[in-house]
């Protein structure tokens, strides 16, 4: 695992590449043979957040001042040296070209050194012992979130990584903790469960949903790793199966991560918030997401607020011969269609929120990160609300939500 081989269909989250002083510990192989790692993500305290924000500005100023000083220091000796040695002729070879002494290579065959970018290594026994010690376990209850994840996965397995959109949404949750306190929350496309775990530090019940037995098993392990953190505030995370391409919640007892009838009733009766972090990368799944949102909210008898974080990813396409973000463009189109929809069941109001709230995790909050708020207000009649046969609605049809990009 010293050298990672990237294929044409492999993607790697910037969180795992650019996190300062990361500790990626390979622990096992999952069911499809992918290496699984454990990373610790620290929730910054008030003092640390102030220091990090202040030091960022100070370091930039100091860096510019020091660079100017270095330039002055470097230029003055050079000028003196040029004045003293200005009459010296440069060293030339027999052809009259500059003779430059080149670095020697360590290759035995005389070729260039072998240079391989090392992204991660398998952990040493001492480091594993350090992470699994009781002291670290107690520390995890306070300010460390322990997450299992994979790295450099195909596109269909990107949910097994941690993405910047999850950090942005987690920052918003911790900044507005009073808003979610004691609430029932549903997360769609939870992936590793990072955002659900953060939400459970303030909410009462969090339904952490996704598809795929391997992904849901990993998510459940992460919930178990951090259970002591959520139990301190009385929160609970329940990992459940929810397929956006299906029209109902699976209640079959022989299916892993299926729903109980009580949980289905709890979702429809008590869910006040729905969250989704960085789930926009495929148009078909985006359509499924919006159909699921419409199907759920149309059967609520109360107002529900939806928060969606997204990172705009720019690509050069041959079709446009330009740099564009097709997944984001399609997402915005779906938002507009949802807001303009008038089916007599539910109305939606869409707004983009500023990302100027406090940052509780160490990551690069780039300008391409966005947070959207959708307020769903039901228009159900008493007959529809009281008739269980009308629940759940299949949501938007393909005609209502055009799936063509």
Short mmCIF file of C-alpha atoms in Angstrom, two decimals:
data_model
loop_
_atom_site.label_atom_id
_atom_site.label_comp_id
_atom_site.label_asym_id
_atom_site.label_seq_id
_atom_site.Cartn_x
_atom_site.Cartn_y
_atom_site.Cartn_z
CA UNK A 1 0.00 0.00 0.00
CA UNK A 2 3.00 2.34 -0.23
CA UNK A 3 2.16 3.24 -3.83
CA UNK A 4 -1.39 3.98 -4.99
CA UNK A 5 -2.23 3.25 -8.61
CA UNK A 6 -4.86 5.52 -10.14
CA UNK A 7 -7.03 4.34 -13.01
CA UNK A 8 -9.12 6.39 -15.42
CA UNK A 9 -12.24 5.73 -13.31
CA UNK A 10 -10.65 6.36 -9.90
CA UNK A 11 -11.41 9.42 -7.76
CA UNK A 12 -9.87 10.55 -4.47
CA UNK A 13 -11.31 13.09 -2.05
CA UNK A 14 -9.23 16.19 -1.37
CA UNK A 15 -9.95 15.69 2.32
CA UNK A 16 -7.76 12.58 2.39
CA UNK A 17 -4.99 14.18 0.30
CA UNK A 18 -4.72 17.66 1.79
CA UNK A 19 -5.61 17.19 5.46
CA UNK A 20 -2.67 18.50 7.48
CA UNK A 21 -0.78 15.76 9.33
CA UNK A 22 -3.32 13.04 8.60
CA UNK A 23 -3.17 9.60 10.18
CA UNK A 24 -4.59 7.10 7.74
CA UNK A 25 -4.50 3.64 9.27
CA UNK A 26 -5.31 0.68 7.04
CA UNK A 27 -7.36 -1.79 9.05
CA UNK A 28 -8.92 -4.32 6.71
CA UNK A 29 -10.25 -5.10 3.25
CA UNK A 30 -13.96 -4.70 2.58
CA UNK A 31 -16.19 -7.18 0.76
CA UNK A 32 -15.08 -5.97 -2.67
CA UNK A 33 -11.38 -6.03 -1.84
CA UNK A 34 -10.90 -2.30 -1.22
CA UNK A 35 -8.56 -1.30 1.62
CA UNK A 36 -10.34 0.38 4.51
CA UNK A 37 -8.66 3.08 6.57
CA UNK A 38 -9.41 4.89 9.81
CA UNK A 39 -8.96 8.65 10.15
CA UNK A 40 -9.52 10.89 13.17
CA UNK A 41 -11.19 14.25 12.57
CA UNK A 42 -10.90 16.81 15.36
CA UNK A 43 -13.68 19.24 16.28
CA UNK A 44 -11.89 22.52 16.89
CA UNK A 45 -12.51 24.33 20.14
CA UNK A 46 -13.36 28.03 20.31
CA UNK A 47 -9.74 28.92 21.08
CA UNK A 48 -8.40 26.74 18.27
CA UNK A 49 -10.85 28.24 15.78
CA UNK A 50 -9.84 31.76 16.77
CA UNK A 51 -6.17 30.87 16.58
CA UNK A 52 -6.53 29.19 13.20
CA UNK A 53 -8.47 32.09 11.70
CA UNK A 54 -6.18 34.71 13.19
CA UNK A 55 -2.99 32.87 12.41
CA UNK A 56 -4.09 32.49 8.82
CA UNK A 57 -4.17 36.26 8.36
CA UNK A 58 -1.04 36.81 10.40
CA UNK A 59 0.88 34.10 8.59
CA UNK A 60 -0.03 35.63 5.23
CA UNK A 61 1.18 39.05 6.35
CA UNK A 62 4.30 37.62 7.95
CA UNK A 63 4.97 35.57 4.86
CA UNK A 64 4.77 38.60 2.60
CA UNK A 65 7.00 40.64 4.94
CA UNK A 66 9.52 37.83 5.30
CA UNK A 67 9.55 37.26 1.56
CA UNK A 68 10.33 40.93 0.98
CA UNK A 69 13.09 40.80 3.59
CA UNK A 70 14.51 37.65 2.03
CA UNK A 71 14.47 39.28 -1.37
CA UNK A 72 16.30 42.31 -0.01
CA UNK A 73 18.83 40.11 1.75
CA UNK A 74 19.33 37.97 -1.31
CA UNK A 75 19.56 40.90 -3.69
CA UNK A 76 22.13 42.95 -1.79
CA UNK A 77 24.83 40.26 -1.64
CA UNK A 78 24.13 39.40 -5.22
CA UNK A 79 24.58 42.98 -6.29
CA UNK A 80 27.83 43.25 -4.33
CA UNK A 81 29.00 39.96 -5.78
CA UNK A 82 28.10 41.08 -9.26
CA UNK A 83 30.04 44.27 -8.68
CA UNK A 84 33.08 42.39 -7.42
CA UNK A 85 32.96 39.55 -9.92
CA UNK A 86 31.41 41.35 -12.82
CA UNK A 87 34.59 40.96 -14.81
CA UNK A 88 34.67 37.16 -14.44
CA UNK A 89 33.74 35.16 -17.50
CA UNK A 90 31.14 32.36 -17.18
CA UNK A 91 32.36 28.77 -17.37
CA UNK A 92 31.84 27.46 -20.89
CA UNK A 93 32.30 24.04 -22.43
CA UNK A 94 34.19 23.31 -25.63
CA UNK A 95 31.11 24.20 -27.72
CA UNK A 96 30.71 27.56 -26.05
CA UNK A 97 27.65 26.55 -24.00
CA UNK A 98 27.28 27.22 -20.28
CA UNK A 99 28.85 24.40 -18.28
CA UNK A 100 26.39 23.60 -15.48
CA UNK A 101 27.11 21.03 -12.81
CA UNK A 102 24.13 18.72 -12.63
CA UNK A 103 22.82 16.68 -9.73
CA UNK A 104 23.96 13.09 -9.60
CA UNK A 105 21.24 10.42 -9.69
CA UNK A 106 21.18 7.52 -7.29
CA UNK A 107 19.92 5.01 -9.82
CA UNK A 108 22.27 2.08 -10.28
CA UNK A 109 21.67 2.02 -14.01
CA UNK A 110 22.48 5.69 -14.33
CA UNK A 111 18.85 6.67 -14.96
CA UNK A 112 16.70 9.05 -13.01
CA UNK A 113 15.64 8.41 -9.43
CA UNK A 114 12.39 6.51 -8.94
CA UNK A 115 9.85 9.11 -7.83
CA UNK A 116 6.47 7.86 -6.65
CA UNK A 117 3.92 10.07 -4.85
CA UNK A 118 3.18 8.37 -1.55
CA UNK A 119 -0.32 9.25 -0.39
CA UNK A 120 -0.61 6.85 2.51
CA UNK A 121 1.13 3.95 4.20
CA UNK A 122 0.01 1.00 6.24
CA UNK A 123 0.30 1.94 9.88
CA UNK A 124 3.10 0.74 12.09
CA UNK A 125 2.22 -1.48 15.09
CA UNK A 126 3.23 1.28 17.50
CA UNK A 127 0.91 3.82 15.90
CA UNK A 128 -1.99 1.36 15.87
CA UNK A 129 -1.44 0.71 19.56
CA UNK A 130 -1.43 4.43 20.19
CA UNK A 131 -4.74 5.00 18.39
CA UNK A 132 -6.48 2.06 20.02
CA UNK A 133 -5.33 2.94 23.53
CA UNK A 134 -7.93 3.72 26.22
CA UNK A 135 -6.76 7.32 26.41
CA UNK A 136 -7.59 7.88 22.75
CA UNK A 137 -10.92 6.13 23.19
CA UNK A 138 -11.82 8.59 25.95
CA UNK A 139 -10.62 11.44 23.78
CA UNK A 140 -12.94 10.37 20.99
CA UNK A 141 -15.90 11.12 23.24
CA UNK A 142 -14.89 14.77 23.49
CA UNK A 143 -13.58 16.22 20.25
CA UNK A 144 -12.41 13.43 17.93
CA UNK A 145 -14.63 11.73 15.34
CA UNK A 146 -13.24 8.37 14.25
CA UNK A 147 -14.25 7.39 10.71
CA UNK A 148 -13.64 4.29 8.61
CA UNK A 149 -13.39 5.05 4.90
CA UNK A 150 -11.80 3.95 1.66
CA UNK A 151 -9.57 5.92 -0.69
CA UNK A 152 -9.17 6.21 -4.46
CA UNK A 153 -12.45 4.49 -5.32
CA UNK A 154 -14.42 4.16 -8.57
CA UNK A 155 -17.18 6.70 -9.04
CA UNK A 156 -19.92 4.34 -7.86
CA UNK A 157 -18.16 3.96 -4.49
CA UNK A 158 -17.44 7.62 -3.73
CA UNK A 159 -19.81 7.41 -0.76
CA UNK A 160 -17.13 5.41 1.04
CA UNK A 161 -14.90 8.51 1.21
CA UNK A 162 -15.24 11.73 3.22
CA UNK A 163 -15.81 14.87 1.15
CA UNK A 164 -15.55 18.60 1.81
CA UNK A 165 -19.30 19.02 1.42
CA UNK A 166 -19.78 16.85 4.52
CA UNK A 167 -17.45 19.13 6.49
CA UNK A 168 -19.34 22.21 5.31
CA UNK A 169 -22.68 20.78 6.40
CA UNK A 170 -21.17 19.60 9.69
CA UNK A 171 -19.86 23.12 10.32
CA UNK A 172 -23.36 24.51 9.74
CA UNK A 173 -24.89 21.94 12.12
CA UNK A 174 -22.46 22.80 14.91
CA UNK A 175 -22.90 26.53 14.28
CA UNK A 176 -26.72 26.23 14.46
CA UNK A 177 -26.94 23.48 17.09
CA UNK A 178 -29.94 25.08 18.81
CA UNK A 179 -31.91 24.81 15.56
CA UNK A 180 -31.58 21.02 15.48
CA UNK A 181 -31.72 20.33 19.21
CA UNK A 182 -34.07 17.47 20.06
CA UNK A 183 -35.27 17.08 16.45
CA UNK A 184 -35.80 14.03 14.25
CA UNK A 185 -33.52 14.26 11.21
CA UNK A 186 -33.24 12.20 8.03
CA UNK A 187 -29.99 12.14 6.08
CA UNK A 188 -30.04 11.05 2.44
CA UNK A 189 -26.89 9.58 0.89
CA UNK A 190 -25.08 9.52 4.23
CA UNK A 191 -22.01 7.63 2.96
CA UNK A 192 -19.63 7.06 5.86
CA UNK A 193 -22.12 8.61 8.29
CA UNK A 194 -19.87 11.53 9.24
CA UNK A 195 -22.59 14.20 9.04
CA UNK A 196 -25.15 12.02 10.83
CA UNK A 197 -22.73 11.52 13.72
CA UNK A 198 -22.21 15.28 14.01
CA UNK A 199 -25.97 15.83 13.82
CA UNK A 200 -26.56 13.30 16.63
CA UNK A 201 -24.58 15.51 19.01
CA UNK A 202 -27.58 17.86 19.06
CA UNK A 203 -30.57 16.07 17.47
CA UNK A 204 -32.61 13.39 19.20
CA UNK A 205 -32.91 10.83 16.39
CA UNK A 206 -30.99 10.73 13.12
CA UNK A 207 -31.94 8.27 10.37
CA UNK A 208 -28.69 7.73 8.46
CA UNK A 209 -29.63 6.29 5.04
CA UNK A 210 -27.88 5.05 1.92
CA UNK A 211 -27.72 1.95 -0.31
CA UNK A 212 -25.33 -1.00 -0.49
CA UNK A 213 -24.71 -3.53 2.25
CA UNK A 214 -20.96 -2.88 2.35
CA UNK A 215 -21.42 0.90 2.64
CA UNK A 216 -24.16 0.61 5.27
CA UNK A 217 -22.03 -1.83 7.28
CA UNK A 218 -19.15 0.65 7.22
CA UNK A 219 -21.53 3.41 8.26
CA UNK A 220 -22.82 1.35 11.16
CA UNK A 221 -19.26 0.68 12.33
CA UNK A 222 -18.57 4.44 12.31
CA UNK A 223 -21.69 5.05 14.36
CA UNK A 224 -20.50 2.43 16.82
CA UNK A 225 -17.02 4.01 17.02
CA UNK A 226 -18.53 7.36 18.02
CA UNK A 227 -21.53 6.18 20.04
CA UNK A 228 -20.13 7.48 23.31
CA UNK A 229 -19.93 10.96 21.79
CA UNK A 230 -23.58 10.94 20.75
CA UNK A 231 -24.77 9.32 23.97
CA UNK A 232 -23.39 12.25 25.94
CA UNK A 233 -26.11 14.43 24.40
CA UNK A 234 -28.80 11.73 24.22
CA UNK A 235 -28.68 11.47 20.43
CA UNK A 236 -29.20 8.27 18.46
CA UNK A 237 -28.18 7.32 14.91
CA UNK A 238 -30.09 4.56 13.11
CA UNK A 239 -28.53 3.26 9.90
CA UNK A 240 -31.22 2.34 7.37
CA UNK A 241 -31.62 1.45 3.71
CA UNK A 242 -33.15 4.10 1.46
CA UNK A 243 -32.87 3.77 -2.31
CA UNK A 244 -33.70 6.96 -4.21
CA UNK A 245 -34.68 4.91 -7.23
CA UNK A 246 -37.39 3.10 -5.24
CA UNK A 247 -40.73 4.57 -4.22
CA UNK A 248 -41.06 3.24 -0.67
CA UNK A 249 -39.11 2.45 2.47
CA UNK A 250 -38.12 -1.22 2.69
CA UNK A 251 -39.81 -2.92 5.65
CA UNK A 252 -38.99 -6.54 4.77
CA UNK A 253 -37.65 -8.26 7.88
CA UNK A 254 -35.19 -10.46 5.98
CA UNK A 255 -33.42 -7.45 4.41
CA UNK A 256 -30.50 -5.94 6.29
CA UNK A 257 -30.96 -2.35 7.47
CA UNK A 258 -34.69 -2.42 6.71
CA UNK A 259 -37.23 -0.21 8.47
CA UNK A 260 -39.73 -1.14 11.14
CA UNK A 261 -43.30 0.08 10.87
CA UNK A 262 -42.72 2.28 13.92
CA UNK A 263 -39.71 3.92 12.28
CA UNK A 264 -41.62 4.58 9.06
CA UNK A 265 -44.38 6.25 11.08
CA UNK A 266 -41.78 8.24 13.01
CA UNK A 267 -40.19 9.51 9.79
CA UNK A 268 -43.49 10.70 8.30
CA UNK A 269 -44.84 12.16 11.54
CA UNK A 270 -41.78 13.75 13.17
CA UNK A 271 -39.04 14.52 10.62
CA UNK A 272 -38.32 18.23 10.81
CA UNK A 273 -35.08 18.30 8.84
CA UNK A 274 -33.63 16.44 5.87
CA UNK A 275 -29.93 16.80 5.10
CA UNK A 276 -27.73 15.68 2.21
CA UNK A 277 -23.98 16.32 1.87
CA UNK A 278 -22.15 16.33 -1.47
CA UNK A 279 -24.43 13.84 -3.23
CA UNK A 280 -24.63 15.63 -6.61
CA UNK A 281 -22.39 13.94 -9.17
CA UNK A 282 -24.71 11.84 -11.37
CA UNK A 283 -27.80 13.19 -13.15
CA UNK A 284 -29.88 10.04 -12.66
CA UNK A 285 -29.14 10.00 -8.92
CA UNK A 286 -29.85 13.73 -8.72
CA UNK A 287 -33.26 13.13 -10.28
CA UNK A 288 -33.83 10.29 -7.80
CA UNK A 289 -32.88 12.57 -4.93
CA UNK A 290 -35.43 15.22 -5.88
CA UNK A 291 -38.16 12.66 -6.50
CA UNK A 292 -37.44 11.21 -3.05
CA UNK A 293 -37.57 14.65 -1.44
CA UNK A 294 -40.88 15.41 -3.12
CA UNK A 295 -42.33 12.02 -2.23
CA UNK A 296 -41.39 12.37 1.44
CA UNK A 297 -42.34 16.01 1.95
CA UNK A 298 -45.66 15.62 0.11
CA UNK A 299 -46.73 13.15 2.78
CA UNK A 300 -45.65 15.18 5.79
CA UNK A 301 -48.37 17.03 7.65
CA UNK A 302 -45.85 19.60 8.84
CA UNK A 303 -43.23 21.90 7.38
CA UNK A 304 -39.85 20.32 6.73
CA UNK A 305 -36.54 22.08 6.08
CA UNK A 306 -33.95 20.57 3.76
CA UNK A 307 -30.24 21.46 3.77
CA UNK A 308 -28.06 20.36 0.84
CA UNK A 309 -24.33 21.00 0.65
CA UNK A 310 -22.60 20.73 -2.70
CA UNK A 311 -19.18 21.29 -4.23
CA UNK A 312 -19.06 22.56 -7.80
CA UNK A 313 -16.55 20.47 -9.71
CA UNK A 314 -15.31 21.94 -12.98
CA UNK A 315 -14.42 19.73 -15.94
CA UNK A 316 -13.44 20.29 -19.53
CA UNK A 317 -15.92 18.60 -21.87
CA UNK A 318 -15.53 17.90 -25.55
CA UNK A 319 -19.23 18.53 -26.07
CA UNK A 320 -18.94 22.12 -24.89
CA UNK A 321 -15.23 22.57 -25.68
CA UNK A 322 -15.09 24.56 -22.49
CA UNK A 323 -14.75 24.21 -18.73
CA UNK A 324 -18.17 23.61 -17.19
CA UNK A 325 -19.93 21.88 -14.31
CA UNK A 326 -22.72 19.78 -15.79
CA UNK A 327 -23.70 18.04 -12.54
CA UNK A 328 -24.11 21.40 -10.80
CA UNK A 329 -26.05 22.86 -13.73
CA UNK A 330 -28.47 19.94 -13.62
CA UNK A 331 -28.80 20.32 -9.85
CA UNK A 332 -29.77 23.98 -10.24
CA UNK A 333 -32.30 23.04 -12.92
CA UNK A 334 -33.89 20.49 -10.56
CA UNK A 335 -34.05 23.12 -7.80
CA UNK A 336 -35.87 25.50 -10.13
CA UNK A 337 -38.32 22.81 -11.24
CA UNK A 338 -39.00 21.87 -7.63
CA UNK A 339 -39.70 25.45 -6.65
CA UNK A 340 -41.96 26.03 -9.68
CA UNK A 341 -43.87 22.78 -9.14
CA UNK A 342 -47.57 23.26 -8.34
CA UNK A 343 -49.22 19.89 -7.83
CA UNK A 344 -51.49 20.91 -4.95
CA UNK A 345 -49.66 18.68 -2.46
CA UNK A 346 -46.58 20.62 -1.37
CA UNK A 347 -44.85 23.91 -2.09
CA UNK A 348 -41.10 24.45 -2.00
CA UNK A 349 -39.10 27.59 -1.37
CA UNK A 350 -35.41 27.55 -2.32
CA UNK A 351 -32.62 29.83 -1.11
CA UNK A 352 -28.83 29.73 -1.01
CA UNK A 353 -27.25 30.31 2.41
CA UNK A 354 -24.01 32.22 2.97
CA UNK A 355 -21.07 30.06 4.04
CA UNK A 356 -19.72 32.55 6.56
CA UNK A 357 -20.43 30.46 9.67
CA UNK A 358 -17.70 29.15 11.96
CA UNK A 359 -15.37 26.38 10.78
CA UNK A 360 -15.09 23.48 13.23
CA UNK A 361 -12.97 21.12 11.11
CA UNK A 362 -9.64 21.45 9.35
CA UNK A 363 -10.25 21.55 5.61
CA UNK A 364 -10.08 24.04 2.76
CA UNK A 365 -13.40 25.89 2.52
CA UNK A 366 -13.14 26.79 -1.13
CA UNK A 367 -15.51 29.13 -2.94
CA UNK A 368 -17.00 26.22 -4.90
CA UNK A 369 -18.67 24.93 -1.72
CA UNK A 370 -22.34 25.93 -1.43
CA UNK A 371 -25.15 25.34 1.05
CA UNK A 372 -28.79 25.35 -0.07
CA UNK A 373 -31.94 25.51 2.01
CA UNK A 374 -35.29 24.20 0.78
CA UNK A 375 -38.42 24.77 2.84
CA UNK A 376 -41.22 22.30 2.10
CA UNK A 377 -44.74 23.29 3.17
CA UNK A 378 -47.48 20.66 2.70
CA UNK A 379 -50.92 21.45 1.24
CA UNK A 380 -52.50 18.14 2.19
CA UNK A 381 -56.19 18.03 2.92
CA UNK A 382 -57.49 16.34 6.05
CA UNK A 383 -58.63 13.39 3.92
CA UNK A 384 -55.15 12.78 2.54
CA UNK A 385 -53.49 13.18 5.94
CA UNK A 386 -55.84 10.69 7.58
CA UNK A 387 -55.81 8.08 4.80
CA UNK A 388 -52.81 5.72 5.25
CA UNK A 389 -53.35 4.25 1.77
CA UNK A 390 -52.15 7.52 0.30
CA UNK A 391 -48.76 7.19 2.02
CA UNK A 392 -46.15 7.31 0.70
CA UNK A 393 -46.45 9.26 -2.53
CA UNK A 394 -44.18 8.07 -5.34
CA UNK A 395 -42.94 11.63 -5.68
CA UNK A 396 -42.19 13.49 -8.88
CA UNK A 397 -42.72 11.66 -12.13
CA UNK A 398 -40.14 11.73 -14.88
CA UNK A 399 -42.40 14.09 -16.81
CA UNK A 400 -42.51 16.50 -13.86
CA UNK A 401 -38.77 16.28 -13.27
CA UNK A 402 -37.04 16.06 -16.63
CA UNK A 403 -34.07 13.68 -16.37
CA UNK A 404 -32.49 14.80 -19.59
CA UNK A 405 -29.39 16.88 -18.90
#
